[in-house]
Amino acid sequence: MSYSLPNEGTAPPLWTNPEVFDRIAERLRILAHPHRLRMVEMLLAGKYSVGELAESCSIPSHMASEHLRLMQHCGLLGSEKEGRYTFYRIAEPNLQRLLLCLKDQQLRLDEPAALSHNPSPPTAAATPLESAPPTSGLHHAADMAGTDMANHHIGTQNGQPELNG
């Protein structure tokens, strides 16, 4: 089953059921860790073993296994046994779109800082999400994405909210 954003002024039952929001929040919480985001980004390019993912994240295999188990349990990943190795792959087809949306949002948030006259070079972290505390990066980006969507539909005039049409 696939859902799309509601048309202006309408909301399908999915968007009004608090339990749905709880389940969505749980999936976002599970993704909200730099190692898991890095693993997902790798898995978008193909299947990888626990050891390969652990090495890429510079963490022990048992920690990588736990991250993968959490993502598999909520339906984001699938796995296949090949001999004595288990290979993981993306199971949720929309996961790439979600990450692209969050990365795009983060790039827009970072743009004013890049345009400022701050001469300091970028840090060694590959992305802002990798350098953030384990849960703050994705939560902040998700909050900002929601704020952007709301601002797209609700503007202000004379300090009062006004629907954009």
PDB file of C-alpha atoms in Angstrom:
ATOM      1  CA  MET A   1       0.000   0.000   0.000  1.00  0.00           C
ATOM      2  CA  SER A   2       1.311   3.421  -0.910  1.00  0.00           C
ATOM      3  CA  TYR A   3       0.344   6.806   0.465  1.00  0.00           C
ATOM      4  CA  SER A   4       0.797  10.276  -0.892  1.00  0.00           C
ATOM      5  CA  LEU A   5       0.626  13.645   0.782  1.00  0.00           C
ATOM      6  CA  PRO A   6      -2.937  14.840   1.292  1.00  0.00           C
ATOM      7  CA  ASN A   7      -4.383  17.479  -0.997  1.00  0.00           C
ATOM      8  CA  GLU A   8      -4.755  20.890   0.581  1.00  0.00           C
ATOM      9  CA  GLY A   9      -7.719  20.893   2.935  1.00  0.00           C
ATOM     10  CA  THR A  10      -8.056  17.098   3.071  1.00  0.00           C
ATOM     11  CA  ALA A  11      -6.415  14.498   5.238  1.00  0.00           C
ATOM     12  CA  PRO A  12      -6.840  10.747   4.744  1.00  0.00           C
ATOM     13  CA  PRO A  13      -7.334   8.670   7.906  1.00  0.00           C
ATOM     14  CA  LEU A  14      -3.619   7.746   7.912  1.00  0.00           C
ATOM     15  CA  TRP A  15      -2.664  11.289   8.866  1.00  0.00           C
ATOM     16  CA  THR A  16      -5.122  11.543  11.744  1.00  0.00           C
ATOM     17  CA  ASN A  17      -4.355   8.254  13.503  1.00  0.00           C
ATOM     18  CA  PRO A  18      -1.912   8.878  16.391  1.00  0.00           C
ATOM     19  CA  GLU A  19      -0.769   5.230  16.330  1.00  0.00           C
ATOM     20  CA  VAL A  20       0.528   5.725  12.792  1.00  0.00           C
ATOM     21  CA  PHE A  21       2.623   8.652  13.995  1.00  0.00           C
ATOM     22  CA  ASP A  22       3.981   6.487  16.821  1.00  0.00           C
ATOM     23  CA  ARG A  23       5.106   3.825  14.324  1.00  0.00           C
ATOM     24  CA  ILE A  24       6.636   6.428  11.995  1.00  0.00           C
ATOM     25  CA  ALA A  25       8.451   8.056  14.924  1.00  0.00           C
ATOM     26  CA  GLU A  26       9.849   4.667  15.939  1.00  0.00           C
ATOM     27  CA  ARG A  27      11.286   4.096  12.450  1.00  0.00           C
ATOM     28  CA  LEU A  28      12.812   7.570  12.445  1.00  0.00           C
ATOM     29  CA  ARG A  29      14.257   6.942  15.913  1.00  0.00           C
ATOM     30  CA  ILE A  30      15.873   3.741  14.687  1.00  0.00           C
ATOM     31  CA  LEU A  31      17.413   5.546  11.710  1.00  0.00           C
ATOM     32  CA  ALA A  32      18.598   8.428  13.898  1.00  0.00           C
ATOM     33  CA  HIS A  33      22.118   7.145  14.494  1.00  0.00           C
ATOM     34  CA  PRO A  34      25.208   8.035  12.447  1.00  0.00           C
ATOM     35  CA  HIS A  35      26.353   4.402  12.112  1.00  0.00           C
ATOM     36  CA  ARG A  36      22.925   3.271  10.930  1.00  0.00           C
ATOM     37  CA  LEU A  37      22.716   6.117   8.429  1.00  0.00           C
ATOM     38  CA  ARG A  38      26.159   5.224   7.099  1.00  0.00           C
ATOM     39  CA  MET A  39      25.161   1.554   6.806  1.00  0.00           C
ATOM     40  CA  VAL A  40      21.978   2.459   4.951  1.00  0.00           C
ATOM     41  CA  GLU A  41      23.927   4.675   2.578  1.00  0.00           C
ATOM     42  CA  MET A  42      26.284   1.776   1.817  1.00  0.00           C
ATOM     43  CA  LEU A  43      23.400  -0.664   1.411  1.00  0.00           C
ATOM     44  CA  LEU A  44      21.739   1.630  -1.118  1.00  0.00           C
ATOM     45  CA  ALA A  45      24.635   0.674  -3.424  1.00  0.00           C
ATOM     46  CA  GLY A  46      24.269  -3.092  -2.882  1.00  0.00           C
ATOM     47  CA  LYS A  47      24.408  -5.883  -0.333  1.00  0.00           C
ATOM     48  CA  TYR A  48      27.085  -6.068   2.363  1.00  0.00           C
ATOM     49  CA  SER A  49      28.062  -8.448   5.136  1.00  0.00           C
ATOM     50  CA  VAL A  50      28.075  -7.504   8.809  1.00  0.00           C
ATOM     51  CA  GLY A  51      31.875  -7.454   8.787  1.00  0.00           C
ATOM     52  CA  GLU A  52      32.056  -5.089   5.808  1.00  0.00           C
ATOM     53  CA  LEU A  53      29.559  -2.697   7.368  1.00  0.00           C
ATOM     54  CA  ALA A  54      31.293  -2.860  10.759  1.00  0.00           C
ATOM     55  CA  GLU A  55      34.671  -2.096   9.192  1.00  0.00           C
ATOM     56  CA  SER A  56      33.276   0.867   7.264  1.00  0.00           C
ATOM     57  CA  CYS A  57      31.811   2.303  10.476  1.00  0.00           C
ATOM     58  CA  SER A  58      34.910   1.450  12.549  1.00  0.00           C
ATOM     59  CA  ILE A  59      32.827  -0.487  15.078  1.00  0.00           C
ATOM     60  CA  PRO A  60      32.935  -4.098  16.323  1.00  0.00           C
ATOM     61  CA  SER A  61      30.877  -6.656  14.384  1.00  0.00           C
ATOM     62  CA  HIS A  62      28.571  -7.306  17.354  1.00  0.00           C
ATOM     63  CA  MET A  63      27.606  -3.608  17.427  1.00  0.00           C
ATOM     64  CA  ALA A  64      27.006  -3.573  13.671  1.00  0.00           C
ATOM     65  CA  SER A  65      24.837  -6.694  14.054  1.00  0.00           C
ATOM     66  CA  GLU A  66      22.678  -4.948  16.656  1.00  0.00           C
ATOM     67  CA  HIS A  67      22.230  -1.867  14.448  1.00  0.00           C
ATOM     68  CA  LEU A  68      21.295  -4.102  11.511  1.00  0.00           C
ATOM     69  CA  ARG A  69      18.904  -6.165  13.641  1.00  0.00           C
ATOM     70  CA  LEU A  70      17.014  -3.036  14.700  1.00  0.00           C
ATOM     71  CA  MET A  71      16.694  -1.802  11.121  1.00  0.00           C
ATOM     72  CA  GLN A  72      15.646  -5.244   9.890  1.00  0.00           C
ATOM     73  CA  HIS A  73      13.079  -5.631  12.685  1.00  0.00           C
ATOM     74  CA  CYS A  74      11.226  -2.481  11.581  1.00  0.00           C
ATOM     75  CA  GLY A  75      11.239  -3.520   7.912  1.00  0.00           C
ATOM     76  CA  LEU A  76      13.926  -1.206   6.560  1.00  0.00           C
ATOM     77  CA  LEU A  77      16.413  -3.993   5.754  1.00  0.00           C
ATOM     78  CA  GLY A  78      16.331  -7.589   4.600  1.00  0.00           C
ATOM     79  CA  SER A  79      19.025 -10.256   4.759  1.00  0.00           C
ATOM     80  CA  GLU A  80      20.189 -13.355   2.898  1.00  0.00           C
ATOM     81  CA  LYS A  81      22.444 -16.164   4.112  1.00  0.00           C
ATOM     82  CA  GLU A  82      25.207 -17.149   1.715  1.00  0.00           C
ATOM     83  CA  GLY A  83      27.294 -19.901   3.228  1.00  0.00           C
ATOM     84  CA  ARG A  84      28.442 -18.761   6.636  1.00  0.00           C
ATOM     85  CA  TYR A  85      27.855 -15.056   5.882  1.00  0.00           C
ATOM     86  CA  THR A  86      24.714 -12.980   6.170  1.00  0.00           C
ATOM     87  CA  PHE A  87      24.350 -10.181   3.647  1.00  0.00           C
ATOM     88  CA  TYR A  88      22.040  -7.252   4.263  1.00  0.00           C
ATOM     89  CA  ARG A  89      20.127  -5.236   1.673  1.00  0.00           C
ATOM     90  CA  ILE A  90      17.565  -2.435   1.599  1.00  0.00           C
ATOM     91  CA  ALA A  91      14.008  -3.796   1.922  1.00  0.00           C
ATOM     92  CA  GLU A  92      12.108  -0.487   2.074  1.00  0.00           C
ATOM     93  CA  PRO A  93      11.963   0.980  -1.453  1.00  0.00           C
ATOM     94  CA  ASN A  94      11.330   4.536  -0.226  1.00  0.00           C
ATOM     95  CA  LEU A  95      14.330   4.660   2.102  1.00  0.00           C
ATOM     96  CA  GLN A  96      16.548   6.258  -0.539  1.00  0.00           C
ATOM     97  CA  ARG A  97      14.003   9.054  -1.120  1.00  0.00           C
ATOM     98  CA  LEU A  98      13.780   9.707   2.623  1.00  0.00           C
ATOM     99  CA  LEU A  99      17.554  10.006   2.962  1.00  0.00           C
ATOM    100  CA  LEU A 100      17.800  12.229  -0.111  1.00  0.00           C
ATOM    101  CA  CYS A 101      15.154  14.526   1.389  1.00  0.00           C
ATOM    102  CA  LEU A 102      17.039  14.735   4.693  1.00  0.00           C
ATOM    103  CA  LYS A 103      20.404  15.306   2.998  1.00  0.00           C
ATOM    104  CA  ASP A 104      18.907  18.022   0.803  1.00  0.00           C
ATOM    105  CA  GLN A 105      17.442  19.683   3.890  1.00  0.00           C
ATOM    106  CA  GLN A 106      20.797  19.524   5.683  1.00  0.00           C
ATOM    107  CA  LEU A 107      22.601  21.034   2.685  1.00  0.00           C
ATOM    108  CA  ARG A 108      20.148  23.939   2.665  1.00  0.00           C
ATOM    109  CA  LEU A 109      20.638  24.439   6.409  1.00  0.00           C
ATOM    110  CA  ASP A 110      24.417  24.397   5.955  1.00  0.00           C
ATOM    111  CA  GLU A 111      24.359  26.756   2.956  1.00  0.00           C
ATOM    112  CA  PRO A 112      24.189  30.058   4.902  1.00  0.00           C
ATOM    113  CA  ALA A 113      27.187  28.957   6.990  1.00  0.00           C
ATOM    114  CA  ALA A 114      29.128  28.107   3.833  1.00  0.00           C
ATOM    115  CA  LEU A 115      28.315  31.494   2.325  1.00  0.00           C
ATOM    116  CA  SER A 116      29.420  33.412   5.417  1.00  0.00           C
ATOM    117  CA  HIS A 117      32.863  34.946   5.650  1.00  0.00           C
ATOM    118  CA  ASN A 118      34.045  32.259   8.049  1.00  0.00           C
ATOM    119  CA  PRO A 119      37.502  31.232   6.786  1.00  0.00           C
ATOM    120  CA  SER A 120      37.719  28.048   8.871  1.00  0.00           C
ATOM    121  CA  PRO A 121      38.030  24.835   6.833  1.00  0.00           C
ATOM    122  CA  PRO A 122      35.405  22.078   7.064  1.00  0.00           C
ATOM    123  CA  THR A 123      35.803  19.485   9.803  1.00  0.00           C
ATOM    124  CA  ALA A 124      36.998  15.950   9.174  1.00  0.00           C
ATOM    125  CA  ALA A 125      33.484  14.488   9.504  1.00  0.00           C
ATOM    126  CA  ALA A 126      32.053  13.481   6.143  1.00  0.00           C
ATOM    127  CA  THR A 127      28.596  14.917   6.851  1.00  0.00           C
ATOM    128  CA  PRO A 128      26.940  16.941   9.617  1.00  0.00           C
ATOM    129  CA  LEU A 129      24.826  13.899  10.505  1.00  0.00           C
ATOM    130  CA  GLU A 130      27.955  11.820  11.143  1.00  0.00           C
ATOM    131  CA  SER A 131      29.376  14.421  13.533  1.00  0.00           C
ATOM    132  CA  ALA A 132      26.121  14.931  15.451  1.00  0.00           C
ATOM    133  CA  PRO A 133      25.247  13.112  18.675  1.00  0.00           C
ATOM    134  CA  PRO A 134      23.591   9.744  17.936  1.00  0.00           C
ATOM    135  CA  THR A 135      19.985  10.922  17.789  1.00  0.00           C
ATOM    136  CA  SER A 136      20.052  14.664  17.280  1.00  0.00           C
ATOM    137  CA  GLY A 137      20.987  14.908  13.589  1.00  0.00           C
ATOM    138  CA  LEU A 138      18.091  13.047  12.050  1.00  0.00           C
ATOM    139  CA  HIS A 139      15.586  14.345  14.581  1.00  0.00           C
ATOM    140  CA  HIS A 140      16.675  17.922  13.859  1.00  0.00           C
ATOM    141  CA  ALA A 141      16.606  17.376  10.097  1.00  0.00           C
ATOM    142  CA  ALA A 142      13.196  15.697  10.325  1.00  0.00           C
ATOM    143  CA  ASP A 143      11.877  18.556  12.467  1.00  0.00           C
ATOM    144  CA  MET A 144      13.240  21.097  10.002  1.00  0.00           C
ATOM    145  CA  ALA A 145      11.766  19.191   7.034  1.00  0.00           C
ATOM    146  CA  GLY A 146       8.375  19.241   8.770  1.00  0.00           C
ATOM    147  CA  THR A 147       8.762  22.956   9.485  1.00  0.00           C
ATOM    148  CA  ASP A 148       9.615  23.619   5.844  1.00  0.00           C
ATOM    149  CA  MET A 149       6.540  21.679   4.702  1.00  0.00           C
ATOM    150  CA  ALA A 150       4.322  23.582   7.131  1.00  0.00           C
ATOM    151  CA  ASN A 151       5.827  26.912   6.079  1.00  0.00           C
ATOM    152  CA  HIS A 152       5.139  26.028   2.457  1.00  0.00           C
ATOM    153  CA  HIS A 153       1.423  25.709   3.247  1.00  0.00           C
ATOM    154  CA  ILE A 154       1.097  28.294   6.016  1.00  0.00           C
ATOM    155  CA  GLY A 155       2.520  31.769   5.668  1.00  0.00           C
ATOM    156  CA  THR A 156       2.126  34.861   7.787  1.00  0.00           C
ATOM    157  CA  GLN A 157       0.643  38.229   7.122  1.00  0.00           C
ATOM    158  CA  ASN A 158       0.925  40.967   9.756  1.00  0.00           C
ATOM    159  CA  GLY A 159       2.288  38.348  12.153  1.00  0.00           C
ATOM    160  CA  GLN A 160      -0.817  36.144  11.808  1.00  0.00           C
ATOM    161  CA  PRO A 161      -0.862  32.636  10.252  1.00  0.00           C
ATOM    162  CA  GLU A 162      -2.384  32.500   6.785  1.00  0.00           C
ATOM    163  CA  LEU A 163      -2.886  29.506   4.471  1.00  0.00           C
ATOM    164  CA  ASN A 164      -0.996  29.793   1.199  1.00  0.00           C
ATOM    165  CA  GLY A 165      -3.125  28.861  -1.735  1.00  0.00           C
TER     166      GLY A 165
END
